[in-house]
Short mmCIF file of C-alpha atoms in Angstrom, two decimals:
data_model
loop_
_atom_site.label_atom_id
_atom_site.label_comp_id
_atom_site.label_asym_id
_atom_site.label_seq_id
_atom_site.Cartn_x
_atom_site.Cartn_y
_atom_site.Cartn_z
CA UNK S 1 70.51 96.59 2.16
CA UNK S 2 74.14 98.15 1.91
CA UNK S 3 73.61 99.35 6.40
CA UNK S 4 72.57 95.29 6.62
CA UNK S 5 75.33 94.08 5.16
CA UNK S 6 77.83 96.72 6.99
CA UNK S 7 76.15 95.45 10.33
CA UNK S 8 76.45 92.33 9.00
CA UNK S 9 80.46 92.36 8.48
CA UNK S 10 80.72 94.65 11.98
CA UNK S 11 79.27 91.18 13.68
CA UNK S 12 82.10 89.28 11.69
CA UNK S 13 84.65 90.91 12.58
CA UNK S 14 83.33 91.35 16.28
CA UNK S 15 83.34 87.62 15.87
CA UNK S 16 86.83 87.28 14.34
CA UNK S 17 88.39 89.31 17.07
CA UNK S 18 89.66 86.16 19.46
CA UNK S 19 91.70 85.00 16.50
CA UNK S 20 94.37 87.28 17.05
CA UNK S 21 97.31 86.34 14.82
CA UNK S 22 98.85 86.90 11.50
CA UNK S 23 98.76 83.67 9.14
CA UNK S 24 101.50 82.15 6.83
CA UNK S 25 100.25 81.77 3.39
CA UNK S 26 102.55 79.16 1.70
CA UNK S 27 100.75 78.16 -1.57
CA UNK S 28 99.76 74.48 -0.71
CA UNK S 29 97.25 73.50 -2.89
CA UNK S 30 94.62 71.29 0.34
CA UNK S 31 91.33 71.24 -1.94
CA UNK S 32 89.48 71.87 -5.26
CA UNK S 33 88.63 75.81 -3.75
CA UNK S 34 91.55 77.49 -3.57
CA UNK S 35 93.07 80.43 -3.13
CA UNK S 36 95.76 80.74 -5.66
CA UNK S 37 98.38 83.78 -4.31
CA UNK S 38 100.97 83.01 -2.21
CA UNK S 39 101.79 86.54 -0.47
CA UNK S 40 98.57 87.07 2.18
CA UNK S 41 97.03 90.63 1.32
CA UNK S 42 96.31 93.33 3.49
CA UNK S 43 92.63 95.11 3.31
CA UNK S 44 90.88 97.53 5.62
CA UNK S 45 87.65 96.96 7.12
CA UNK S 46 86.40 99.34 5.51
CA UNK S 47 87.18 97.37 2.02
CA UNK S 48 85.97 94.89 3.14
CA UNK S 49 82.82 96.14 3.57
CA UNK S 50 82.39 97.83 0.90
CA UNK S 51 82.51 94.60 -0.74
CA UNK S 52 80.20 92.77 1.02
CA UNK S 53 78.17 96.04 0.47
CA UNK S 54 78.93 95.63 -3.50
CA UNK S 55 75.14 94.41 -6.14
CA UNK S 56 77.97 91.74 -7.17
CA UNK S 57 79.15 90.76 -3.42
CA UNK S 58 75.54 90.03 -2.72
CA UNK S 59 74.30 88.45 -6.30
CA UNK S 60 77.50 86.51 -5.98
CA UNK S 61 76.99 85.05 -1.84
CA UNK S 62 72.90 84.30 -2.57
CA UNK S 63 73.61 82.48 -5.88
CA UNK S 64 76.60 80.50 -3.52
CA UNK S 65 74.76 79.97 -1.04
CA UNK S 66 71.23 78.34 -3.11
CA UNK S 67 73.95 75.75 -5.02
CA UNK S 68 74.93 74.78 -1.13
CA UNK S 69 71.03 74.24 -0.50
CA UNK S 70 71.03 72.24 -3.45
CA UNK S 71 73.88 69.82 -2.80
CA UNK S 72 75.47 70.06 -5.54
CA UNK S 73 79.12 71.23 -4.73
CA UNK S 74 80.99 70.16 -8.09
CA UNK S 75 79.00 72.53 -9.36
CA UNK S 76 79.42 74.73 -5.86
CA UNK S 77 83.55 74.29 -6.33
CA UNK S 78 83.91 75.19 -10.01
CA UNK S 79 81.17 78.90 -9.49
CA UNK S 80 83.57 79.75 -6.70
CA UNK S 81 86.24 79.56 -8.56
CA UNK S 82 84.44 82.27 -11.33
CA UNK S 83 84.65 84.51 -7.85
CA UNK S 84 87.09 87.36 -6.96
CA UNK S 85 89.10 85.94 -4.45
CA UNK S 86 87.76 88.67 -1.42
CA UNK S 87 84.12 87.73 -2.21
CA UNK S 88 84.96 83.90 -3.22
CA UNK S 89 86.32 83.99 0.03
CA UNK S 90 82.76 85.58 2.04
CA UNK S 91 80.87 83.49 0.28
CA UNK S 92 83.02 80.12 2.40
CA UNK S 93 82.52 82.24 5.74
CA UNK S 94 78.48 82.48 4.81
CA UNK S 95 79.11 78.51 4.36
CA UNK S 96 80.14 77.82 6.31
CA UNK S 97 78.45 79.11 8.86
CA UNK S 98 75.17 77.66 7.00
CA UNK S 99 76.50 74.36 7.29
CA UNK S 100 75.99 74.83 10.89
CA UNK S 101 72.30 73.30 10.11
CA UNK S 102 72.00 70.04 11.36
CA UNK S 103 69.10 68.96 10.13
CA UNK S 104 70.62 68.97 6.91
CA UNK S 105 73.65 67.87 6.58
CA UNK S 106 74.88 65.63 4.12
CA UNK S 107 78.56 63.71 3.72
CA UNK S 108 78.78 65.93 0.60
CA UNK S 109 78.65 69.05 3.55
CA UNK S 110 80.69 67.64 6.17
CA UNK S 111 83.84 66.21 3.49
CA UNK S 112 83.50 70.04 1.62
CA UNK S 113 83.93 71.27 5.27
CA UNK S 114 87.48 69.36 6.16
CA UNK S 115 88.98 70.73 3.42
CA UNK S 116 87.18 74.40 3.96
CA UNK S 117 89.03 73.54 7.60
CA UNK S 118 92.36 73.19 6.07
CA UNK S 119 92.79 76.45 3.75
CA UNK S 120 94.53 79.90 5.21
CA UNK S 121 92.13 83.09 4.72
CA UNK S 122 94.73 85.53 2.09
CA UNK S 123 92.67 88.51 3.02
CA UNK S 124 93.32 90.32 6.21
CA UNK S 125 92.75 93.05 8.35
CA UNK S 126 95.25 94.98 10.17
CA UNK S 127 93.50 96.81 13.25
CA UNK S 128 94.31 98.55 15.89
CA UNK S 129 94.31 97.59 19.76
CA UNK S 130 95.16 99.34 23.06
CA UNK S 131 98.22 100.11 22.07
CA UNK S 132 99.36 97.17 19.37
CA UNK S 133 98.09 96.23 16.35
CA UNK S 134 96.85 92.95 15.26
CA UNK S 135 95.56 91.17 11.84
CA UNK S 136 92.79 88.85 11.34
CA UNK S 137 91.55 87.16 8.20
CA UNK S 138 88.77 89.34 7.02
CA UNK S 139 87.09 86.15 6.58
CA UNK S 140 87.79 82.70 8.49
CA UNK S 141 86.40 80.36 6.64
CA UNK S 142 89.08 78.31 8.59
CA UNK S 143 87.76 78.55 11.62
CA UNK S 144 83.50 78.60 11.28
CA UNK S 145 84.32 74.59 9.60
CA UNK S 146 86.77 73.70 11.96
CA UNK S 147 83.76 74.75 14.31
CA UNK S 148 80.89 73.76 12.93
CA UNK S 149 82.80 70.09 12.30
CA UNK S 150 83.63 69.80 15.82
CA UNK S 151 80.07 70.24 16.98
CA UNK S 152 78.74 68.21 14.38
CA UNK S 153 81.17 65.45 15.43
CA UNK S 154 79.65 66.35 19.53
CA UNK S 155 76.26 65.75 17.96
CA UNK S 156 77.48 62.25 16.52
CA UNK S 157 78.49 61.32 19.74
CA UNK S 158 75.81 62.42 21.57
CA UNK S 159 73.66 60.54 19.47
CA UNK S 160 75.57 57.48 19.85
CA UNK S 161 75.35 57.56 24.04
CA UNK S 162 71.21 58.32 23.14
CA UNK S 163 71.24 54.58 21.18
CA UNK S 164 73.19 52.65 23.66
CA UNK S 165 71.78 54.03 26.93
CA UNK S 166 68.65 53.54 25.21
CA UNK S 167 69.60 49.39 24.16
CA UNK S 168 71.17 48.88 27.47
CA UNK S 169 74.53 48.42 26.29
CA UNK S 170 77.14 51.92 27.42
CA UNK S 171 80.07 51.33 29.50
CA UNK S 172 80.93 54.84 30.94
CA UNK S 173 84.75 53.86 31.13
CA UNK S 174 85.00 52.01 27.56
CA UNK S 175 82.71 54.70 25.31
CA UNK S 176 85.02 57.73 26.80
CA UNK S 177 88.42 55.91 26.37
CA UNK S 178 90.24 57.47 28.83
CA UNK S 179 93.58 57.57 26.83
CA UNK S 180 92.41 58.50 23.41
CA UNK S 181 92.90 61.94 22.00
CA UNK S 182 89.38 62.57 21.86
CA UNK S 183 88.49 61.70 25.78
CA UNK S 184 87.93 65.31 26.09
CA UNK S 185 85.16 65.93 22.82
CA UNK S 186 83.71 62.10 23.72
CA UNK S 187 83.68 63.85 27.97
CA UNK S 188 82.24 67.35 26.63
CA UNK S 189 79.62 65.76 24.60
CA UNK S 190 78.82 63.93 26.77
CA UNK S 191 78.60 66.52 29.90
CA UNK S 192 76.28 68.54 27.59
CA UNK S 193 73.92 66.05 27.15
CA UNK S 194 73.43 65.50 31.03
CA UNK S 195 71.85 68.50 31.79
CA UNK S 196 69.07 68.52 29.03
CA UNK S 197 68.20 64.59 29.87
CA UNK S 198 65.31 63.50 31.00
CA UNK S 199 65.12 62.28 34.89
CA UNK S 200 65.12 58.12 34.36
CA UNK S 201 68.12 58.71 31.54
CA UNK S 202 70.14 60.42 34.15
CA UNK S 203 69.04 57.31 36.55
CA UNK S 204 70.26 54.81 34.82
CA UNK S 205 73.51 57.13 33.61
CA UNK S 206 74.21 57.57 37.46
CA UNK S 207 74.33 53.53 37.95
CA UNK S 208 75.80 53.25 34.97
CA UNK S 209 78.86 55.17 36.82
CA UNK S 210 78.63 54.17 39.96
CA UNK S 211 78.71 50.26 39.11
CA UNK S 212 81.91 50.51 36.47
CA UNK S 213 85.24 50.45 38.74
CA UNK S 214 86.85 51.60 35.77
CA UNK S 215 85.68 54.35 36.43
CA UNK S 216 88.36 55.39 39.02
CA UNK S 217 90.46 56.28 36.51
CA UNK S 218 88.39 59.24 34.38
CA UNK S 219 91.60 61.60 34.03
CA UNK S 220 88.76 64.68 35.76
CA UNK S 221 86.37 65.39 37.11
CA UNK S 222 83.51 66.76 34.78
CA UNK S 223 81.04 63.76 34.43
CA UNK S 224 80.51 63.26 37.96
CA UNK S 225 80.21 66.51 38.14
CA UNK S 226 78.05 67.28 35.89
CA UNK S 227 75.85 63.90 36.97
CA UNK S 228 76.08 65.15 41.17
CA UNK S 229 74.47 68.67 39.82
CA UNK S 230 71.98 67.21 38.26
CA UNK S 231 70.62 64.76 40.48
CA UNK S 232 71.95 66.08 43.77
CA UNK S 233 71.99 63.03 45.56
CA UNK S 234 74.71 63.32 48.01
CA UNK S 235 76.40 59.93 47.24
CA UNK S 236 77.68 61.66 44.38
CA UNK S 237 78.58 64.68 46.41
CA UNK S 238 80.20 63.10 48.66
CA UNK S 239 82.14 60.74 45.77
CA UNK S 240 83.00 63.87 43.93
CA UNK S 241 84.79 65.57 47.40
CA UNK S 242 86.93 62.18 47.51
CA UNK S 243 88.66 62.89 44.33
CA UNK S 244 91.26 64.63 43.10
CA UNK S 245 90.64 68.39 43.81
CA UNK S 246 90.19 69.94 39.88
CA UNK S 247 88.27 72.66 38.17
CA UNK S 248 85.11 70.80 37.64
CA UNK S 249 85.00 69.79 41.13
CA UNK S 250 86.07 73.55 42.54
CA UNK S 251 82.74 75.04 40.15
CA UNK S 252 80.50 72.50 41.25
CA UNK S 253 81.28 73.77 44.89
CA UNK S 254 80.71 76.93 43.76
CA UNK S 255 78.01 76.59 42.33
CA UNK S 256 75.92 75.19 45.46
CA UNK S 257 76.90 78.77 46.64
CA UNK S 258 74.62 80.63 43.96
CA UNK S 259 70.84 81.77 45.24
CA UNK S 260 69.17 79.54 46.61
CA UNK S 261 70.91 78.70 48.89
CA UNK S 262 69.01 75.62 50.40
CA UNK S 263 69.57 72.53 53.29
CA UNK S 264 70.90 70.82 50.92
CA UNK S 265 73.38 72.81 49.53
CA UNK S 266 74.65 73.79 52.85
CA UNK S 267 75.12 70.34 53.28
CA UNK S 268 77.22 69.91 50.38
CA UNK S 269 79.33 72.76 51.35
CA UNK S 270 80.35 71.53 54.54
CA UNK S 271 80.82 68.17 53.09
CA UNK S 272 83.04 69.73 50.90
CA UNK S 273 85.15 71.14 53.58
CA UNK S 274 86.31 67.85 54.43
CA UNK S 275 88.11 67.83 51.14
CA UNK S 276 91.99 70.08 52.20
CA UNK S 277 92.61 71.31 48.97
CA UNK S 278 88.29 72.91 48.49
CA UNK S 279 88.01 73.46 52.80
CA UNK S 280 88.85 77.00 52.55
CA UNK S 281 86.37 78.08 49.39
CA UNK S 282 83.73 76.36 51.10
CA UNK S 283 84.21 77.57 54.55
CA UNK S 284 84.18 81.51 52.56
CA UNK S 285 80.98 80.37 51.59
CA UNK S 286 78.98 79.79 54.01
CA UNK S 287 80.74 82.63 56.16
CA UNK S 288 79.23 84.29 53.82
CA UNK S 289 75.76 83.36 54.39
CA UNK S 290 73.70 85.97 55.71
CA UNK S 291 71.53 85.13 58.02
CA UNK S 292 74.20 82.08 59.32
CA UNK S 293 71.76 79.00 59.90
CA UNK S 294 72.40 77.43 63.04
CA UNK S 295 74.64 74.32 61.32
CA UNK S 296 76.67 76.42 59.61
CA UNK S 297 77.14 78.90 62.60
CA UNK S 298 78.11 75.24 64.52
CA UNK S 299 80.77 74.28 62.11
CA UNK S 300 82.22 77.34 61.64
CA UNK S 301 82.51 77.22 65.95
CA UNK S 302 84.43 74.21 65.00
CA UNK S 303 87.08 75.82 62.42
CA UNK S 304 87.26 78.82 65.68
CA UNK S 305 88.81 76.44 67.49
CA UNK S 306 91.58 75.24 64.94
CA UNK S 307 95.27 76.42 66.41
CA UNK S 308 96.76 76.84 62.64
CA UNK S 309 93.35 78.58 60.99
CA UNK S 310 91.20 79.92 63.48
CA UNK S 311 92.44 83.38 63.62
CA UNK S 312 92.04 83.98 60.01
CA UNK S 313 88.92 81.74 60.18
CA UNK S 314 87.83 84.60 62.52
CA UNK S 315 89.55 87.77 60.50
CA UNK S 316 87.02 86.44 57.72
CA UNK S 317 83.75 85.83 59.41
CA UNK S 318 84.21 89.46 60.78
CA UNK S 319 84.73 91.40 57.28
CA UNK S 320 81.95 88.55 56.41
CA UNK S 321 79.05 91.23 58.94
CA UNK S 322 79.32 88.59 61.44
CA UNK S 323 81.67 90.48 63.57
CA UNK S 324 78.20 91.14 65.92
CA UNK S 325 78.11 86.84 65.59
CA UNK S 326 81.52 86.58 67.22
CA UNK S 327 81.24 89.23 69.91
CA UNK S 328 78.66 87.10 70.82
CA UNK S 329 80.79 83.83 70.53
CA UNK S 330 83.80 85.10 73.25
CA UNK S 331 80.83 85.03 76.06
CA UNK S 332 80.84 81.22 75.91
CA UNK S 333 84.12 79.97 74.38
CA UNK S 334 87.70 79.13 75.98
CA UNK S 335 91.01 78.98 75.00
CA UNK S 336 92.25 78.34 71.66
CA UNK S 337 88.39 79.39 69.92
CA UNK S 338 88.49 82.71 72.21
CA UNK S 339 92.34 84.03 71.61
CA UNK S 340 92.40 82.89 68.01
CA UNK S 341 88.20 84.64 67.99
CA UNK S 342 89.55 87.96 70.58
CA UNK S 343 92.69 88.42 67.65
CA UNK S 344 90.73 87.58 63.96
CA UNK S 345 88.48 90.27 65.61
CA UNK S 346 91.43 92.28 66.01
CA UNK S 347 92.96 92.15 62.62
CA UNK S 348 89.55 92.56 61.23
CA UNK S 349 88.72 96.15 63.30
CA UNK S 350 92.64 96.52 60.87
#
């Protein structure tokens, strides 16, 4: 039993390692299940693992889980107040994570999580990194609660999209509400569900997107990129390449380079090169194909004729392993293209 609990603690500590900040403490009373002391308490990892392995901790946490599952939160609040503070914070962490089972979410659980998310863990663990020390909560129950609440809200938003879509009442630009503070959450909820949608619902969403003139004002390309990736629709990709470049359009271009690289993907990489900010990346991806398809050769040959970029492109193509193809092209090219190939081969040779 002790070994399994120690392993559980190690897992929790790894999960919480991203929270590398000291937590300022105050005597605020935000909820019924509050921490009383004013000052943070620093303990060692061994002290925490020993506490978790103790029979009292195991019994206390299990009893808290039983009350939590019964949805008796007044009783739970009273019980948690009787626990030693370290076990109290361990129990809160376990309960917050348990609330991640959304099938059993209730208004009382949600209220519990909201209160929990505003509290500050009092027990801290100090550990040494590579030449520095970091302090993290022994039990980051507030962070766990915020994570669950965030994902719960995403689920509610996705349920709302499904309902509106089912009743043909969804207006994408209105629902996304570009200028609202929760736009990123709404966008991520929609993008997250696109990959799991049926083809019928995806087609509905594409139709709505293309018909909604206000979608031109969307702050980013996340939804368009997700729809293009899901459908492979050239019209959506072409719209994506014409929009202002951001991390989402770049991501979709890079995904086109993932095996297997089909003719459709090659066509879209060539199309993406029309965007000045994506041109170099698209060209580099195409030059990395082995062997080079004929349409890629034709595309690269056109790039090699560019007075400004041709020499650098020739060098890049050679370094991608296609020096022999460039040498073959020397026999059939003239003028700027020929000179660019010669200079590029010289630069690649060092």
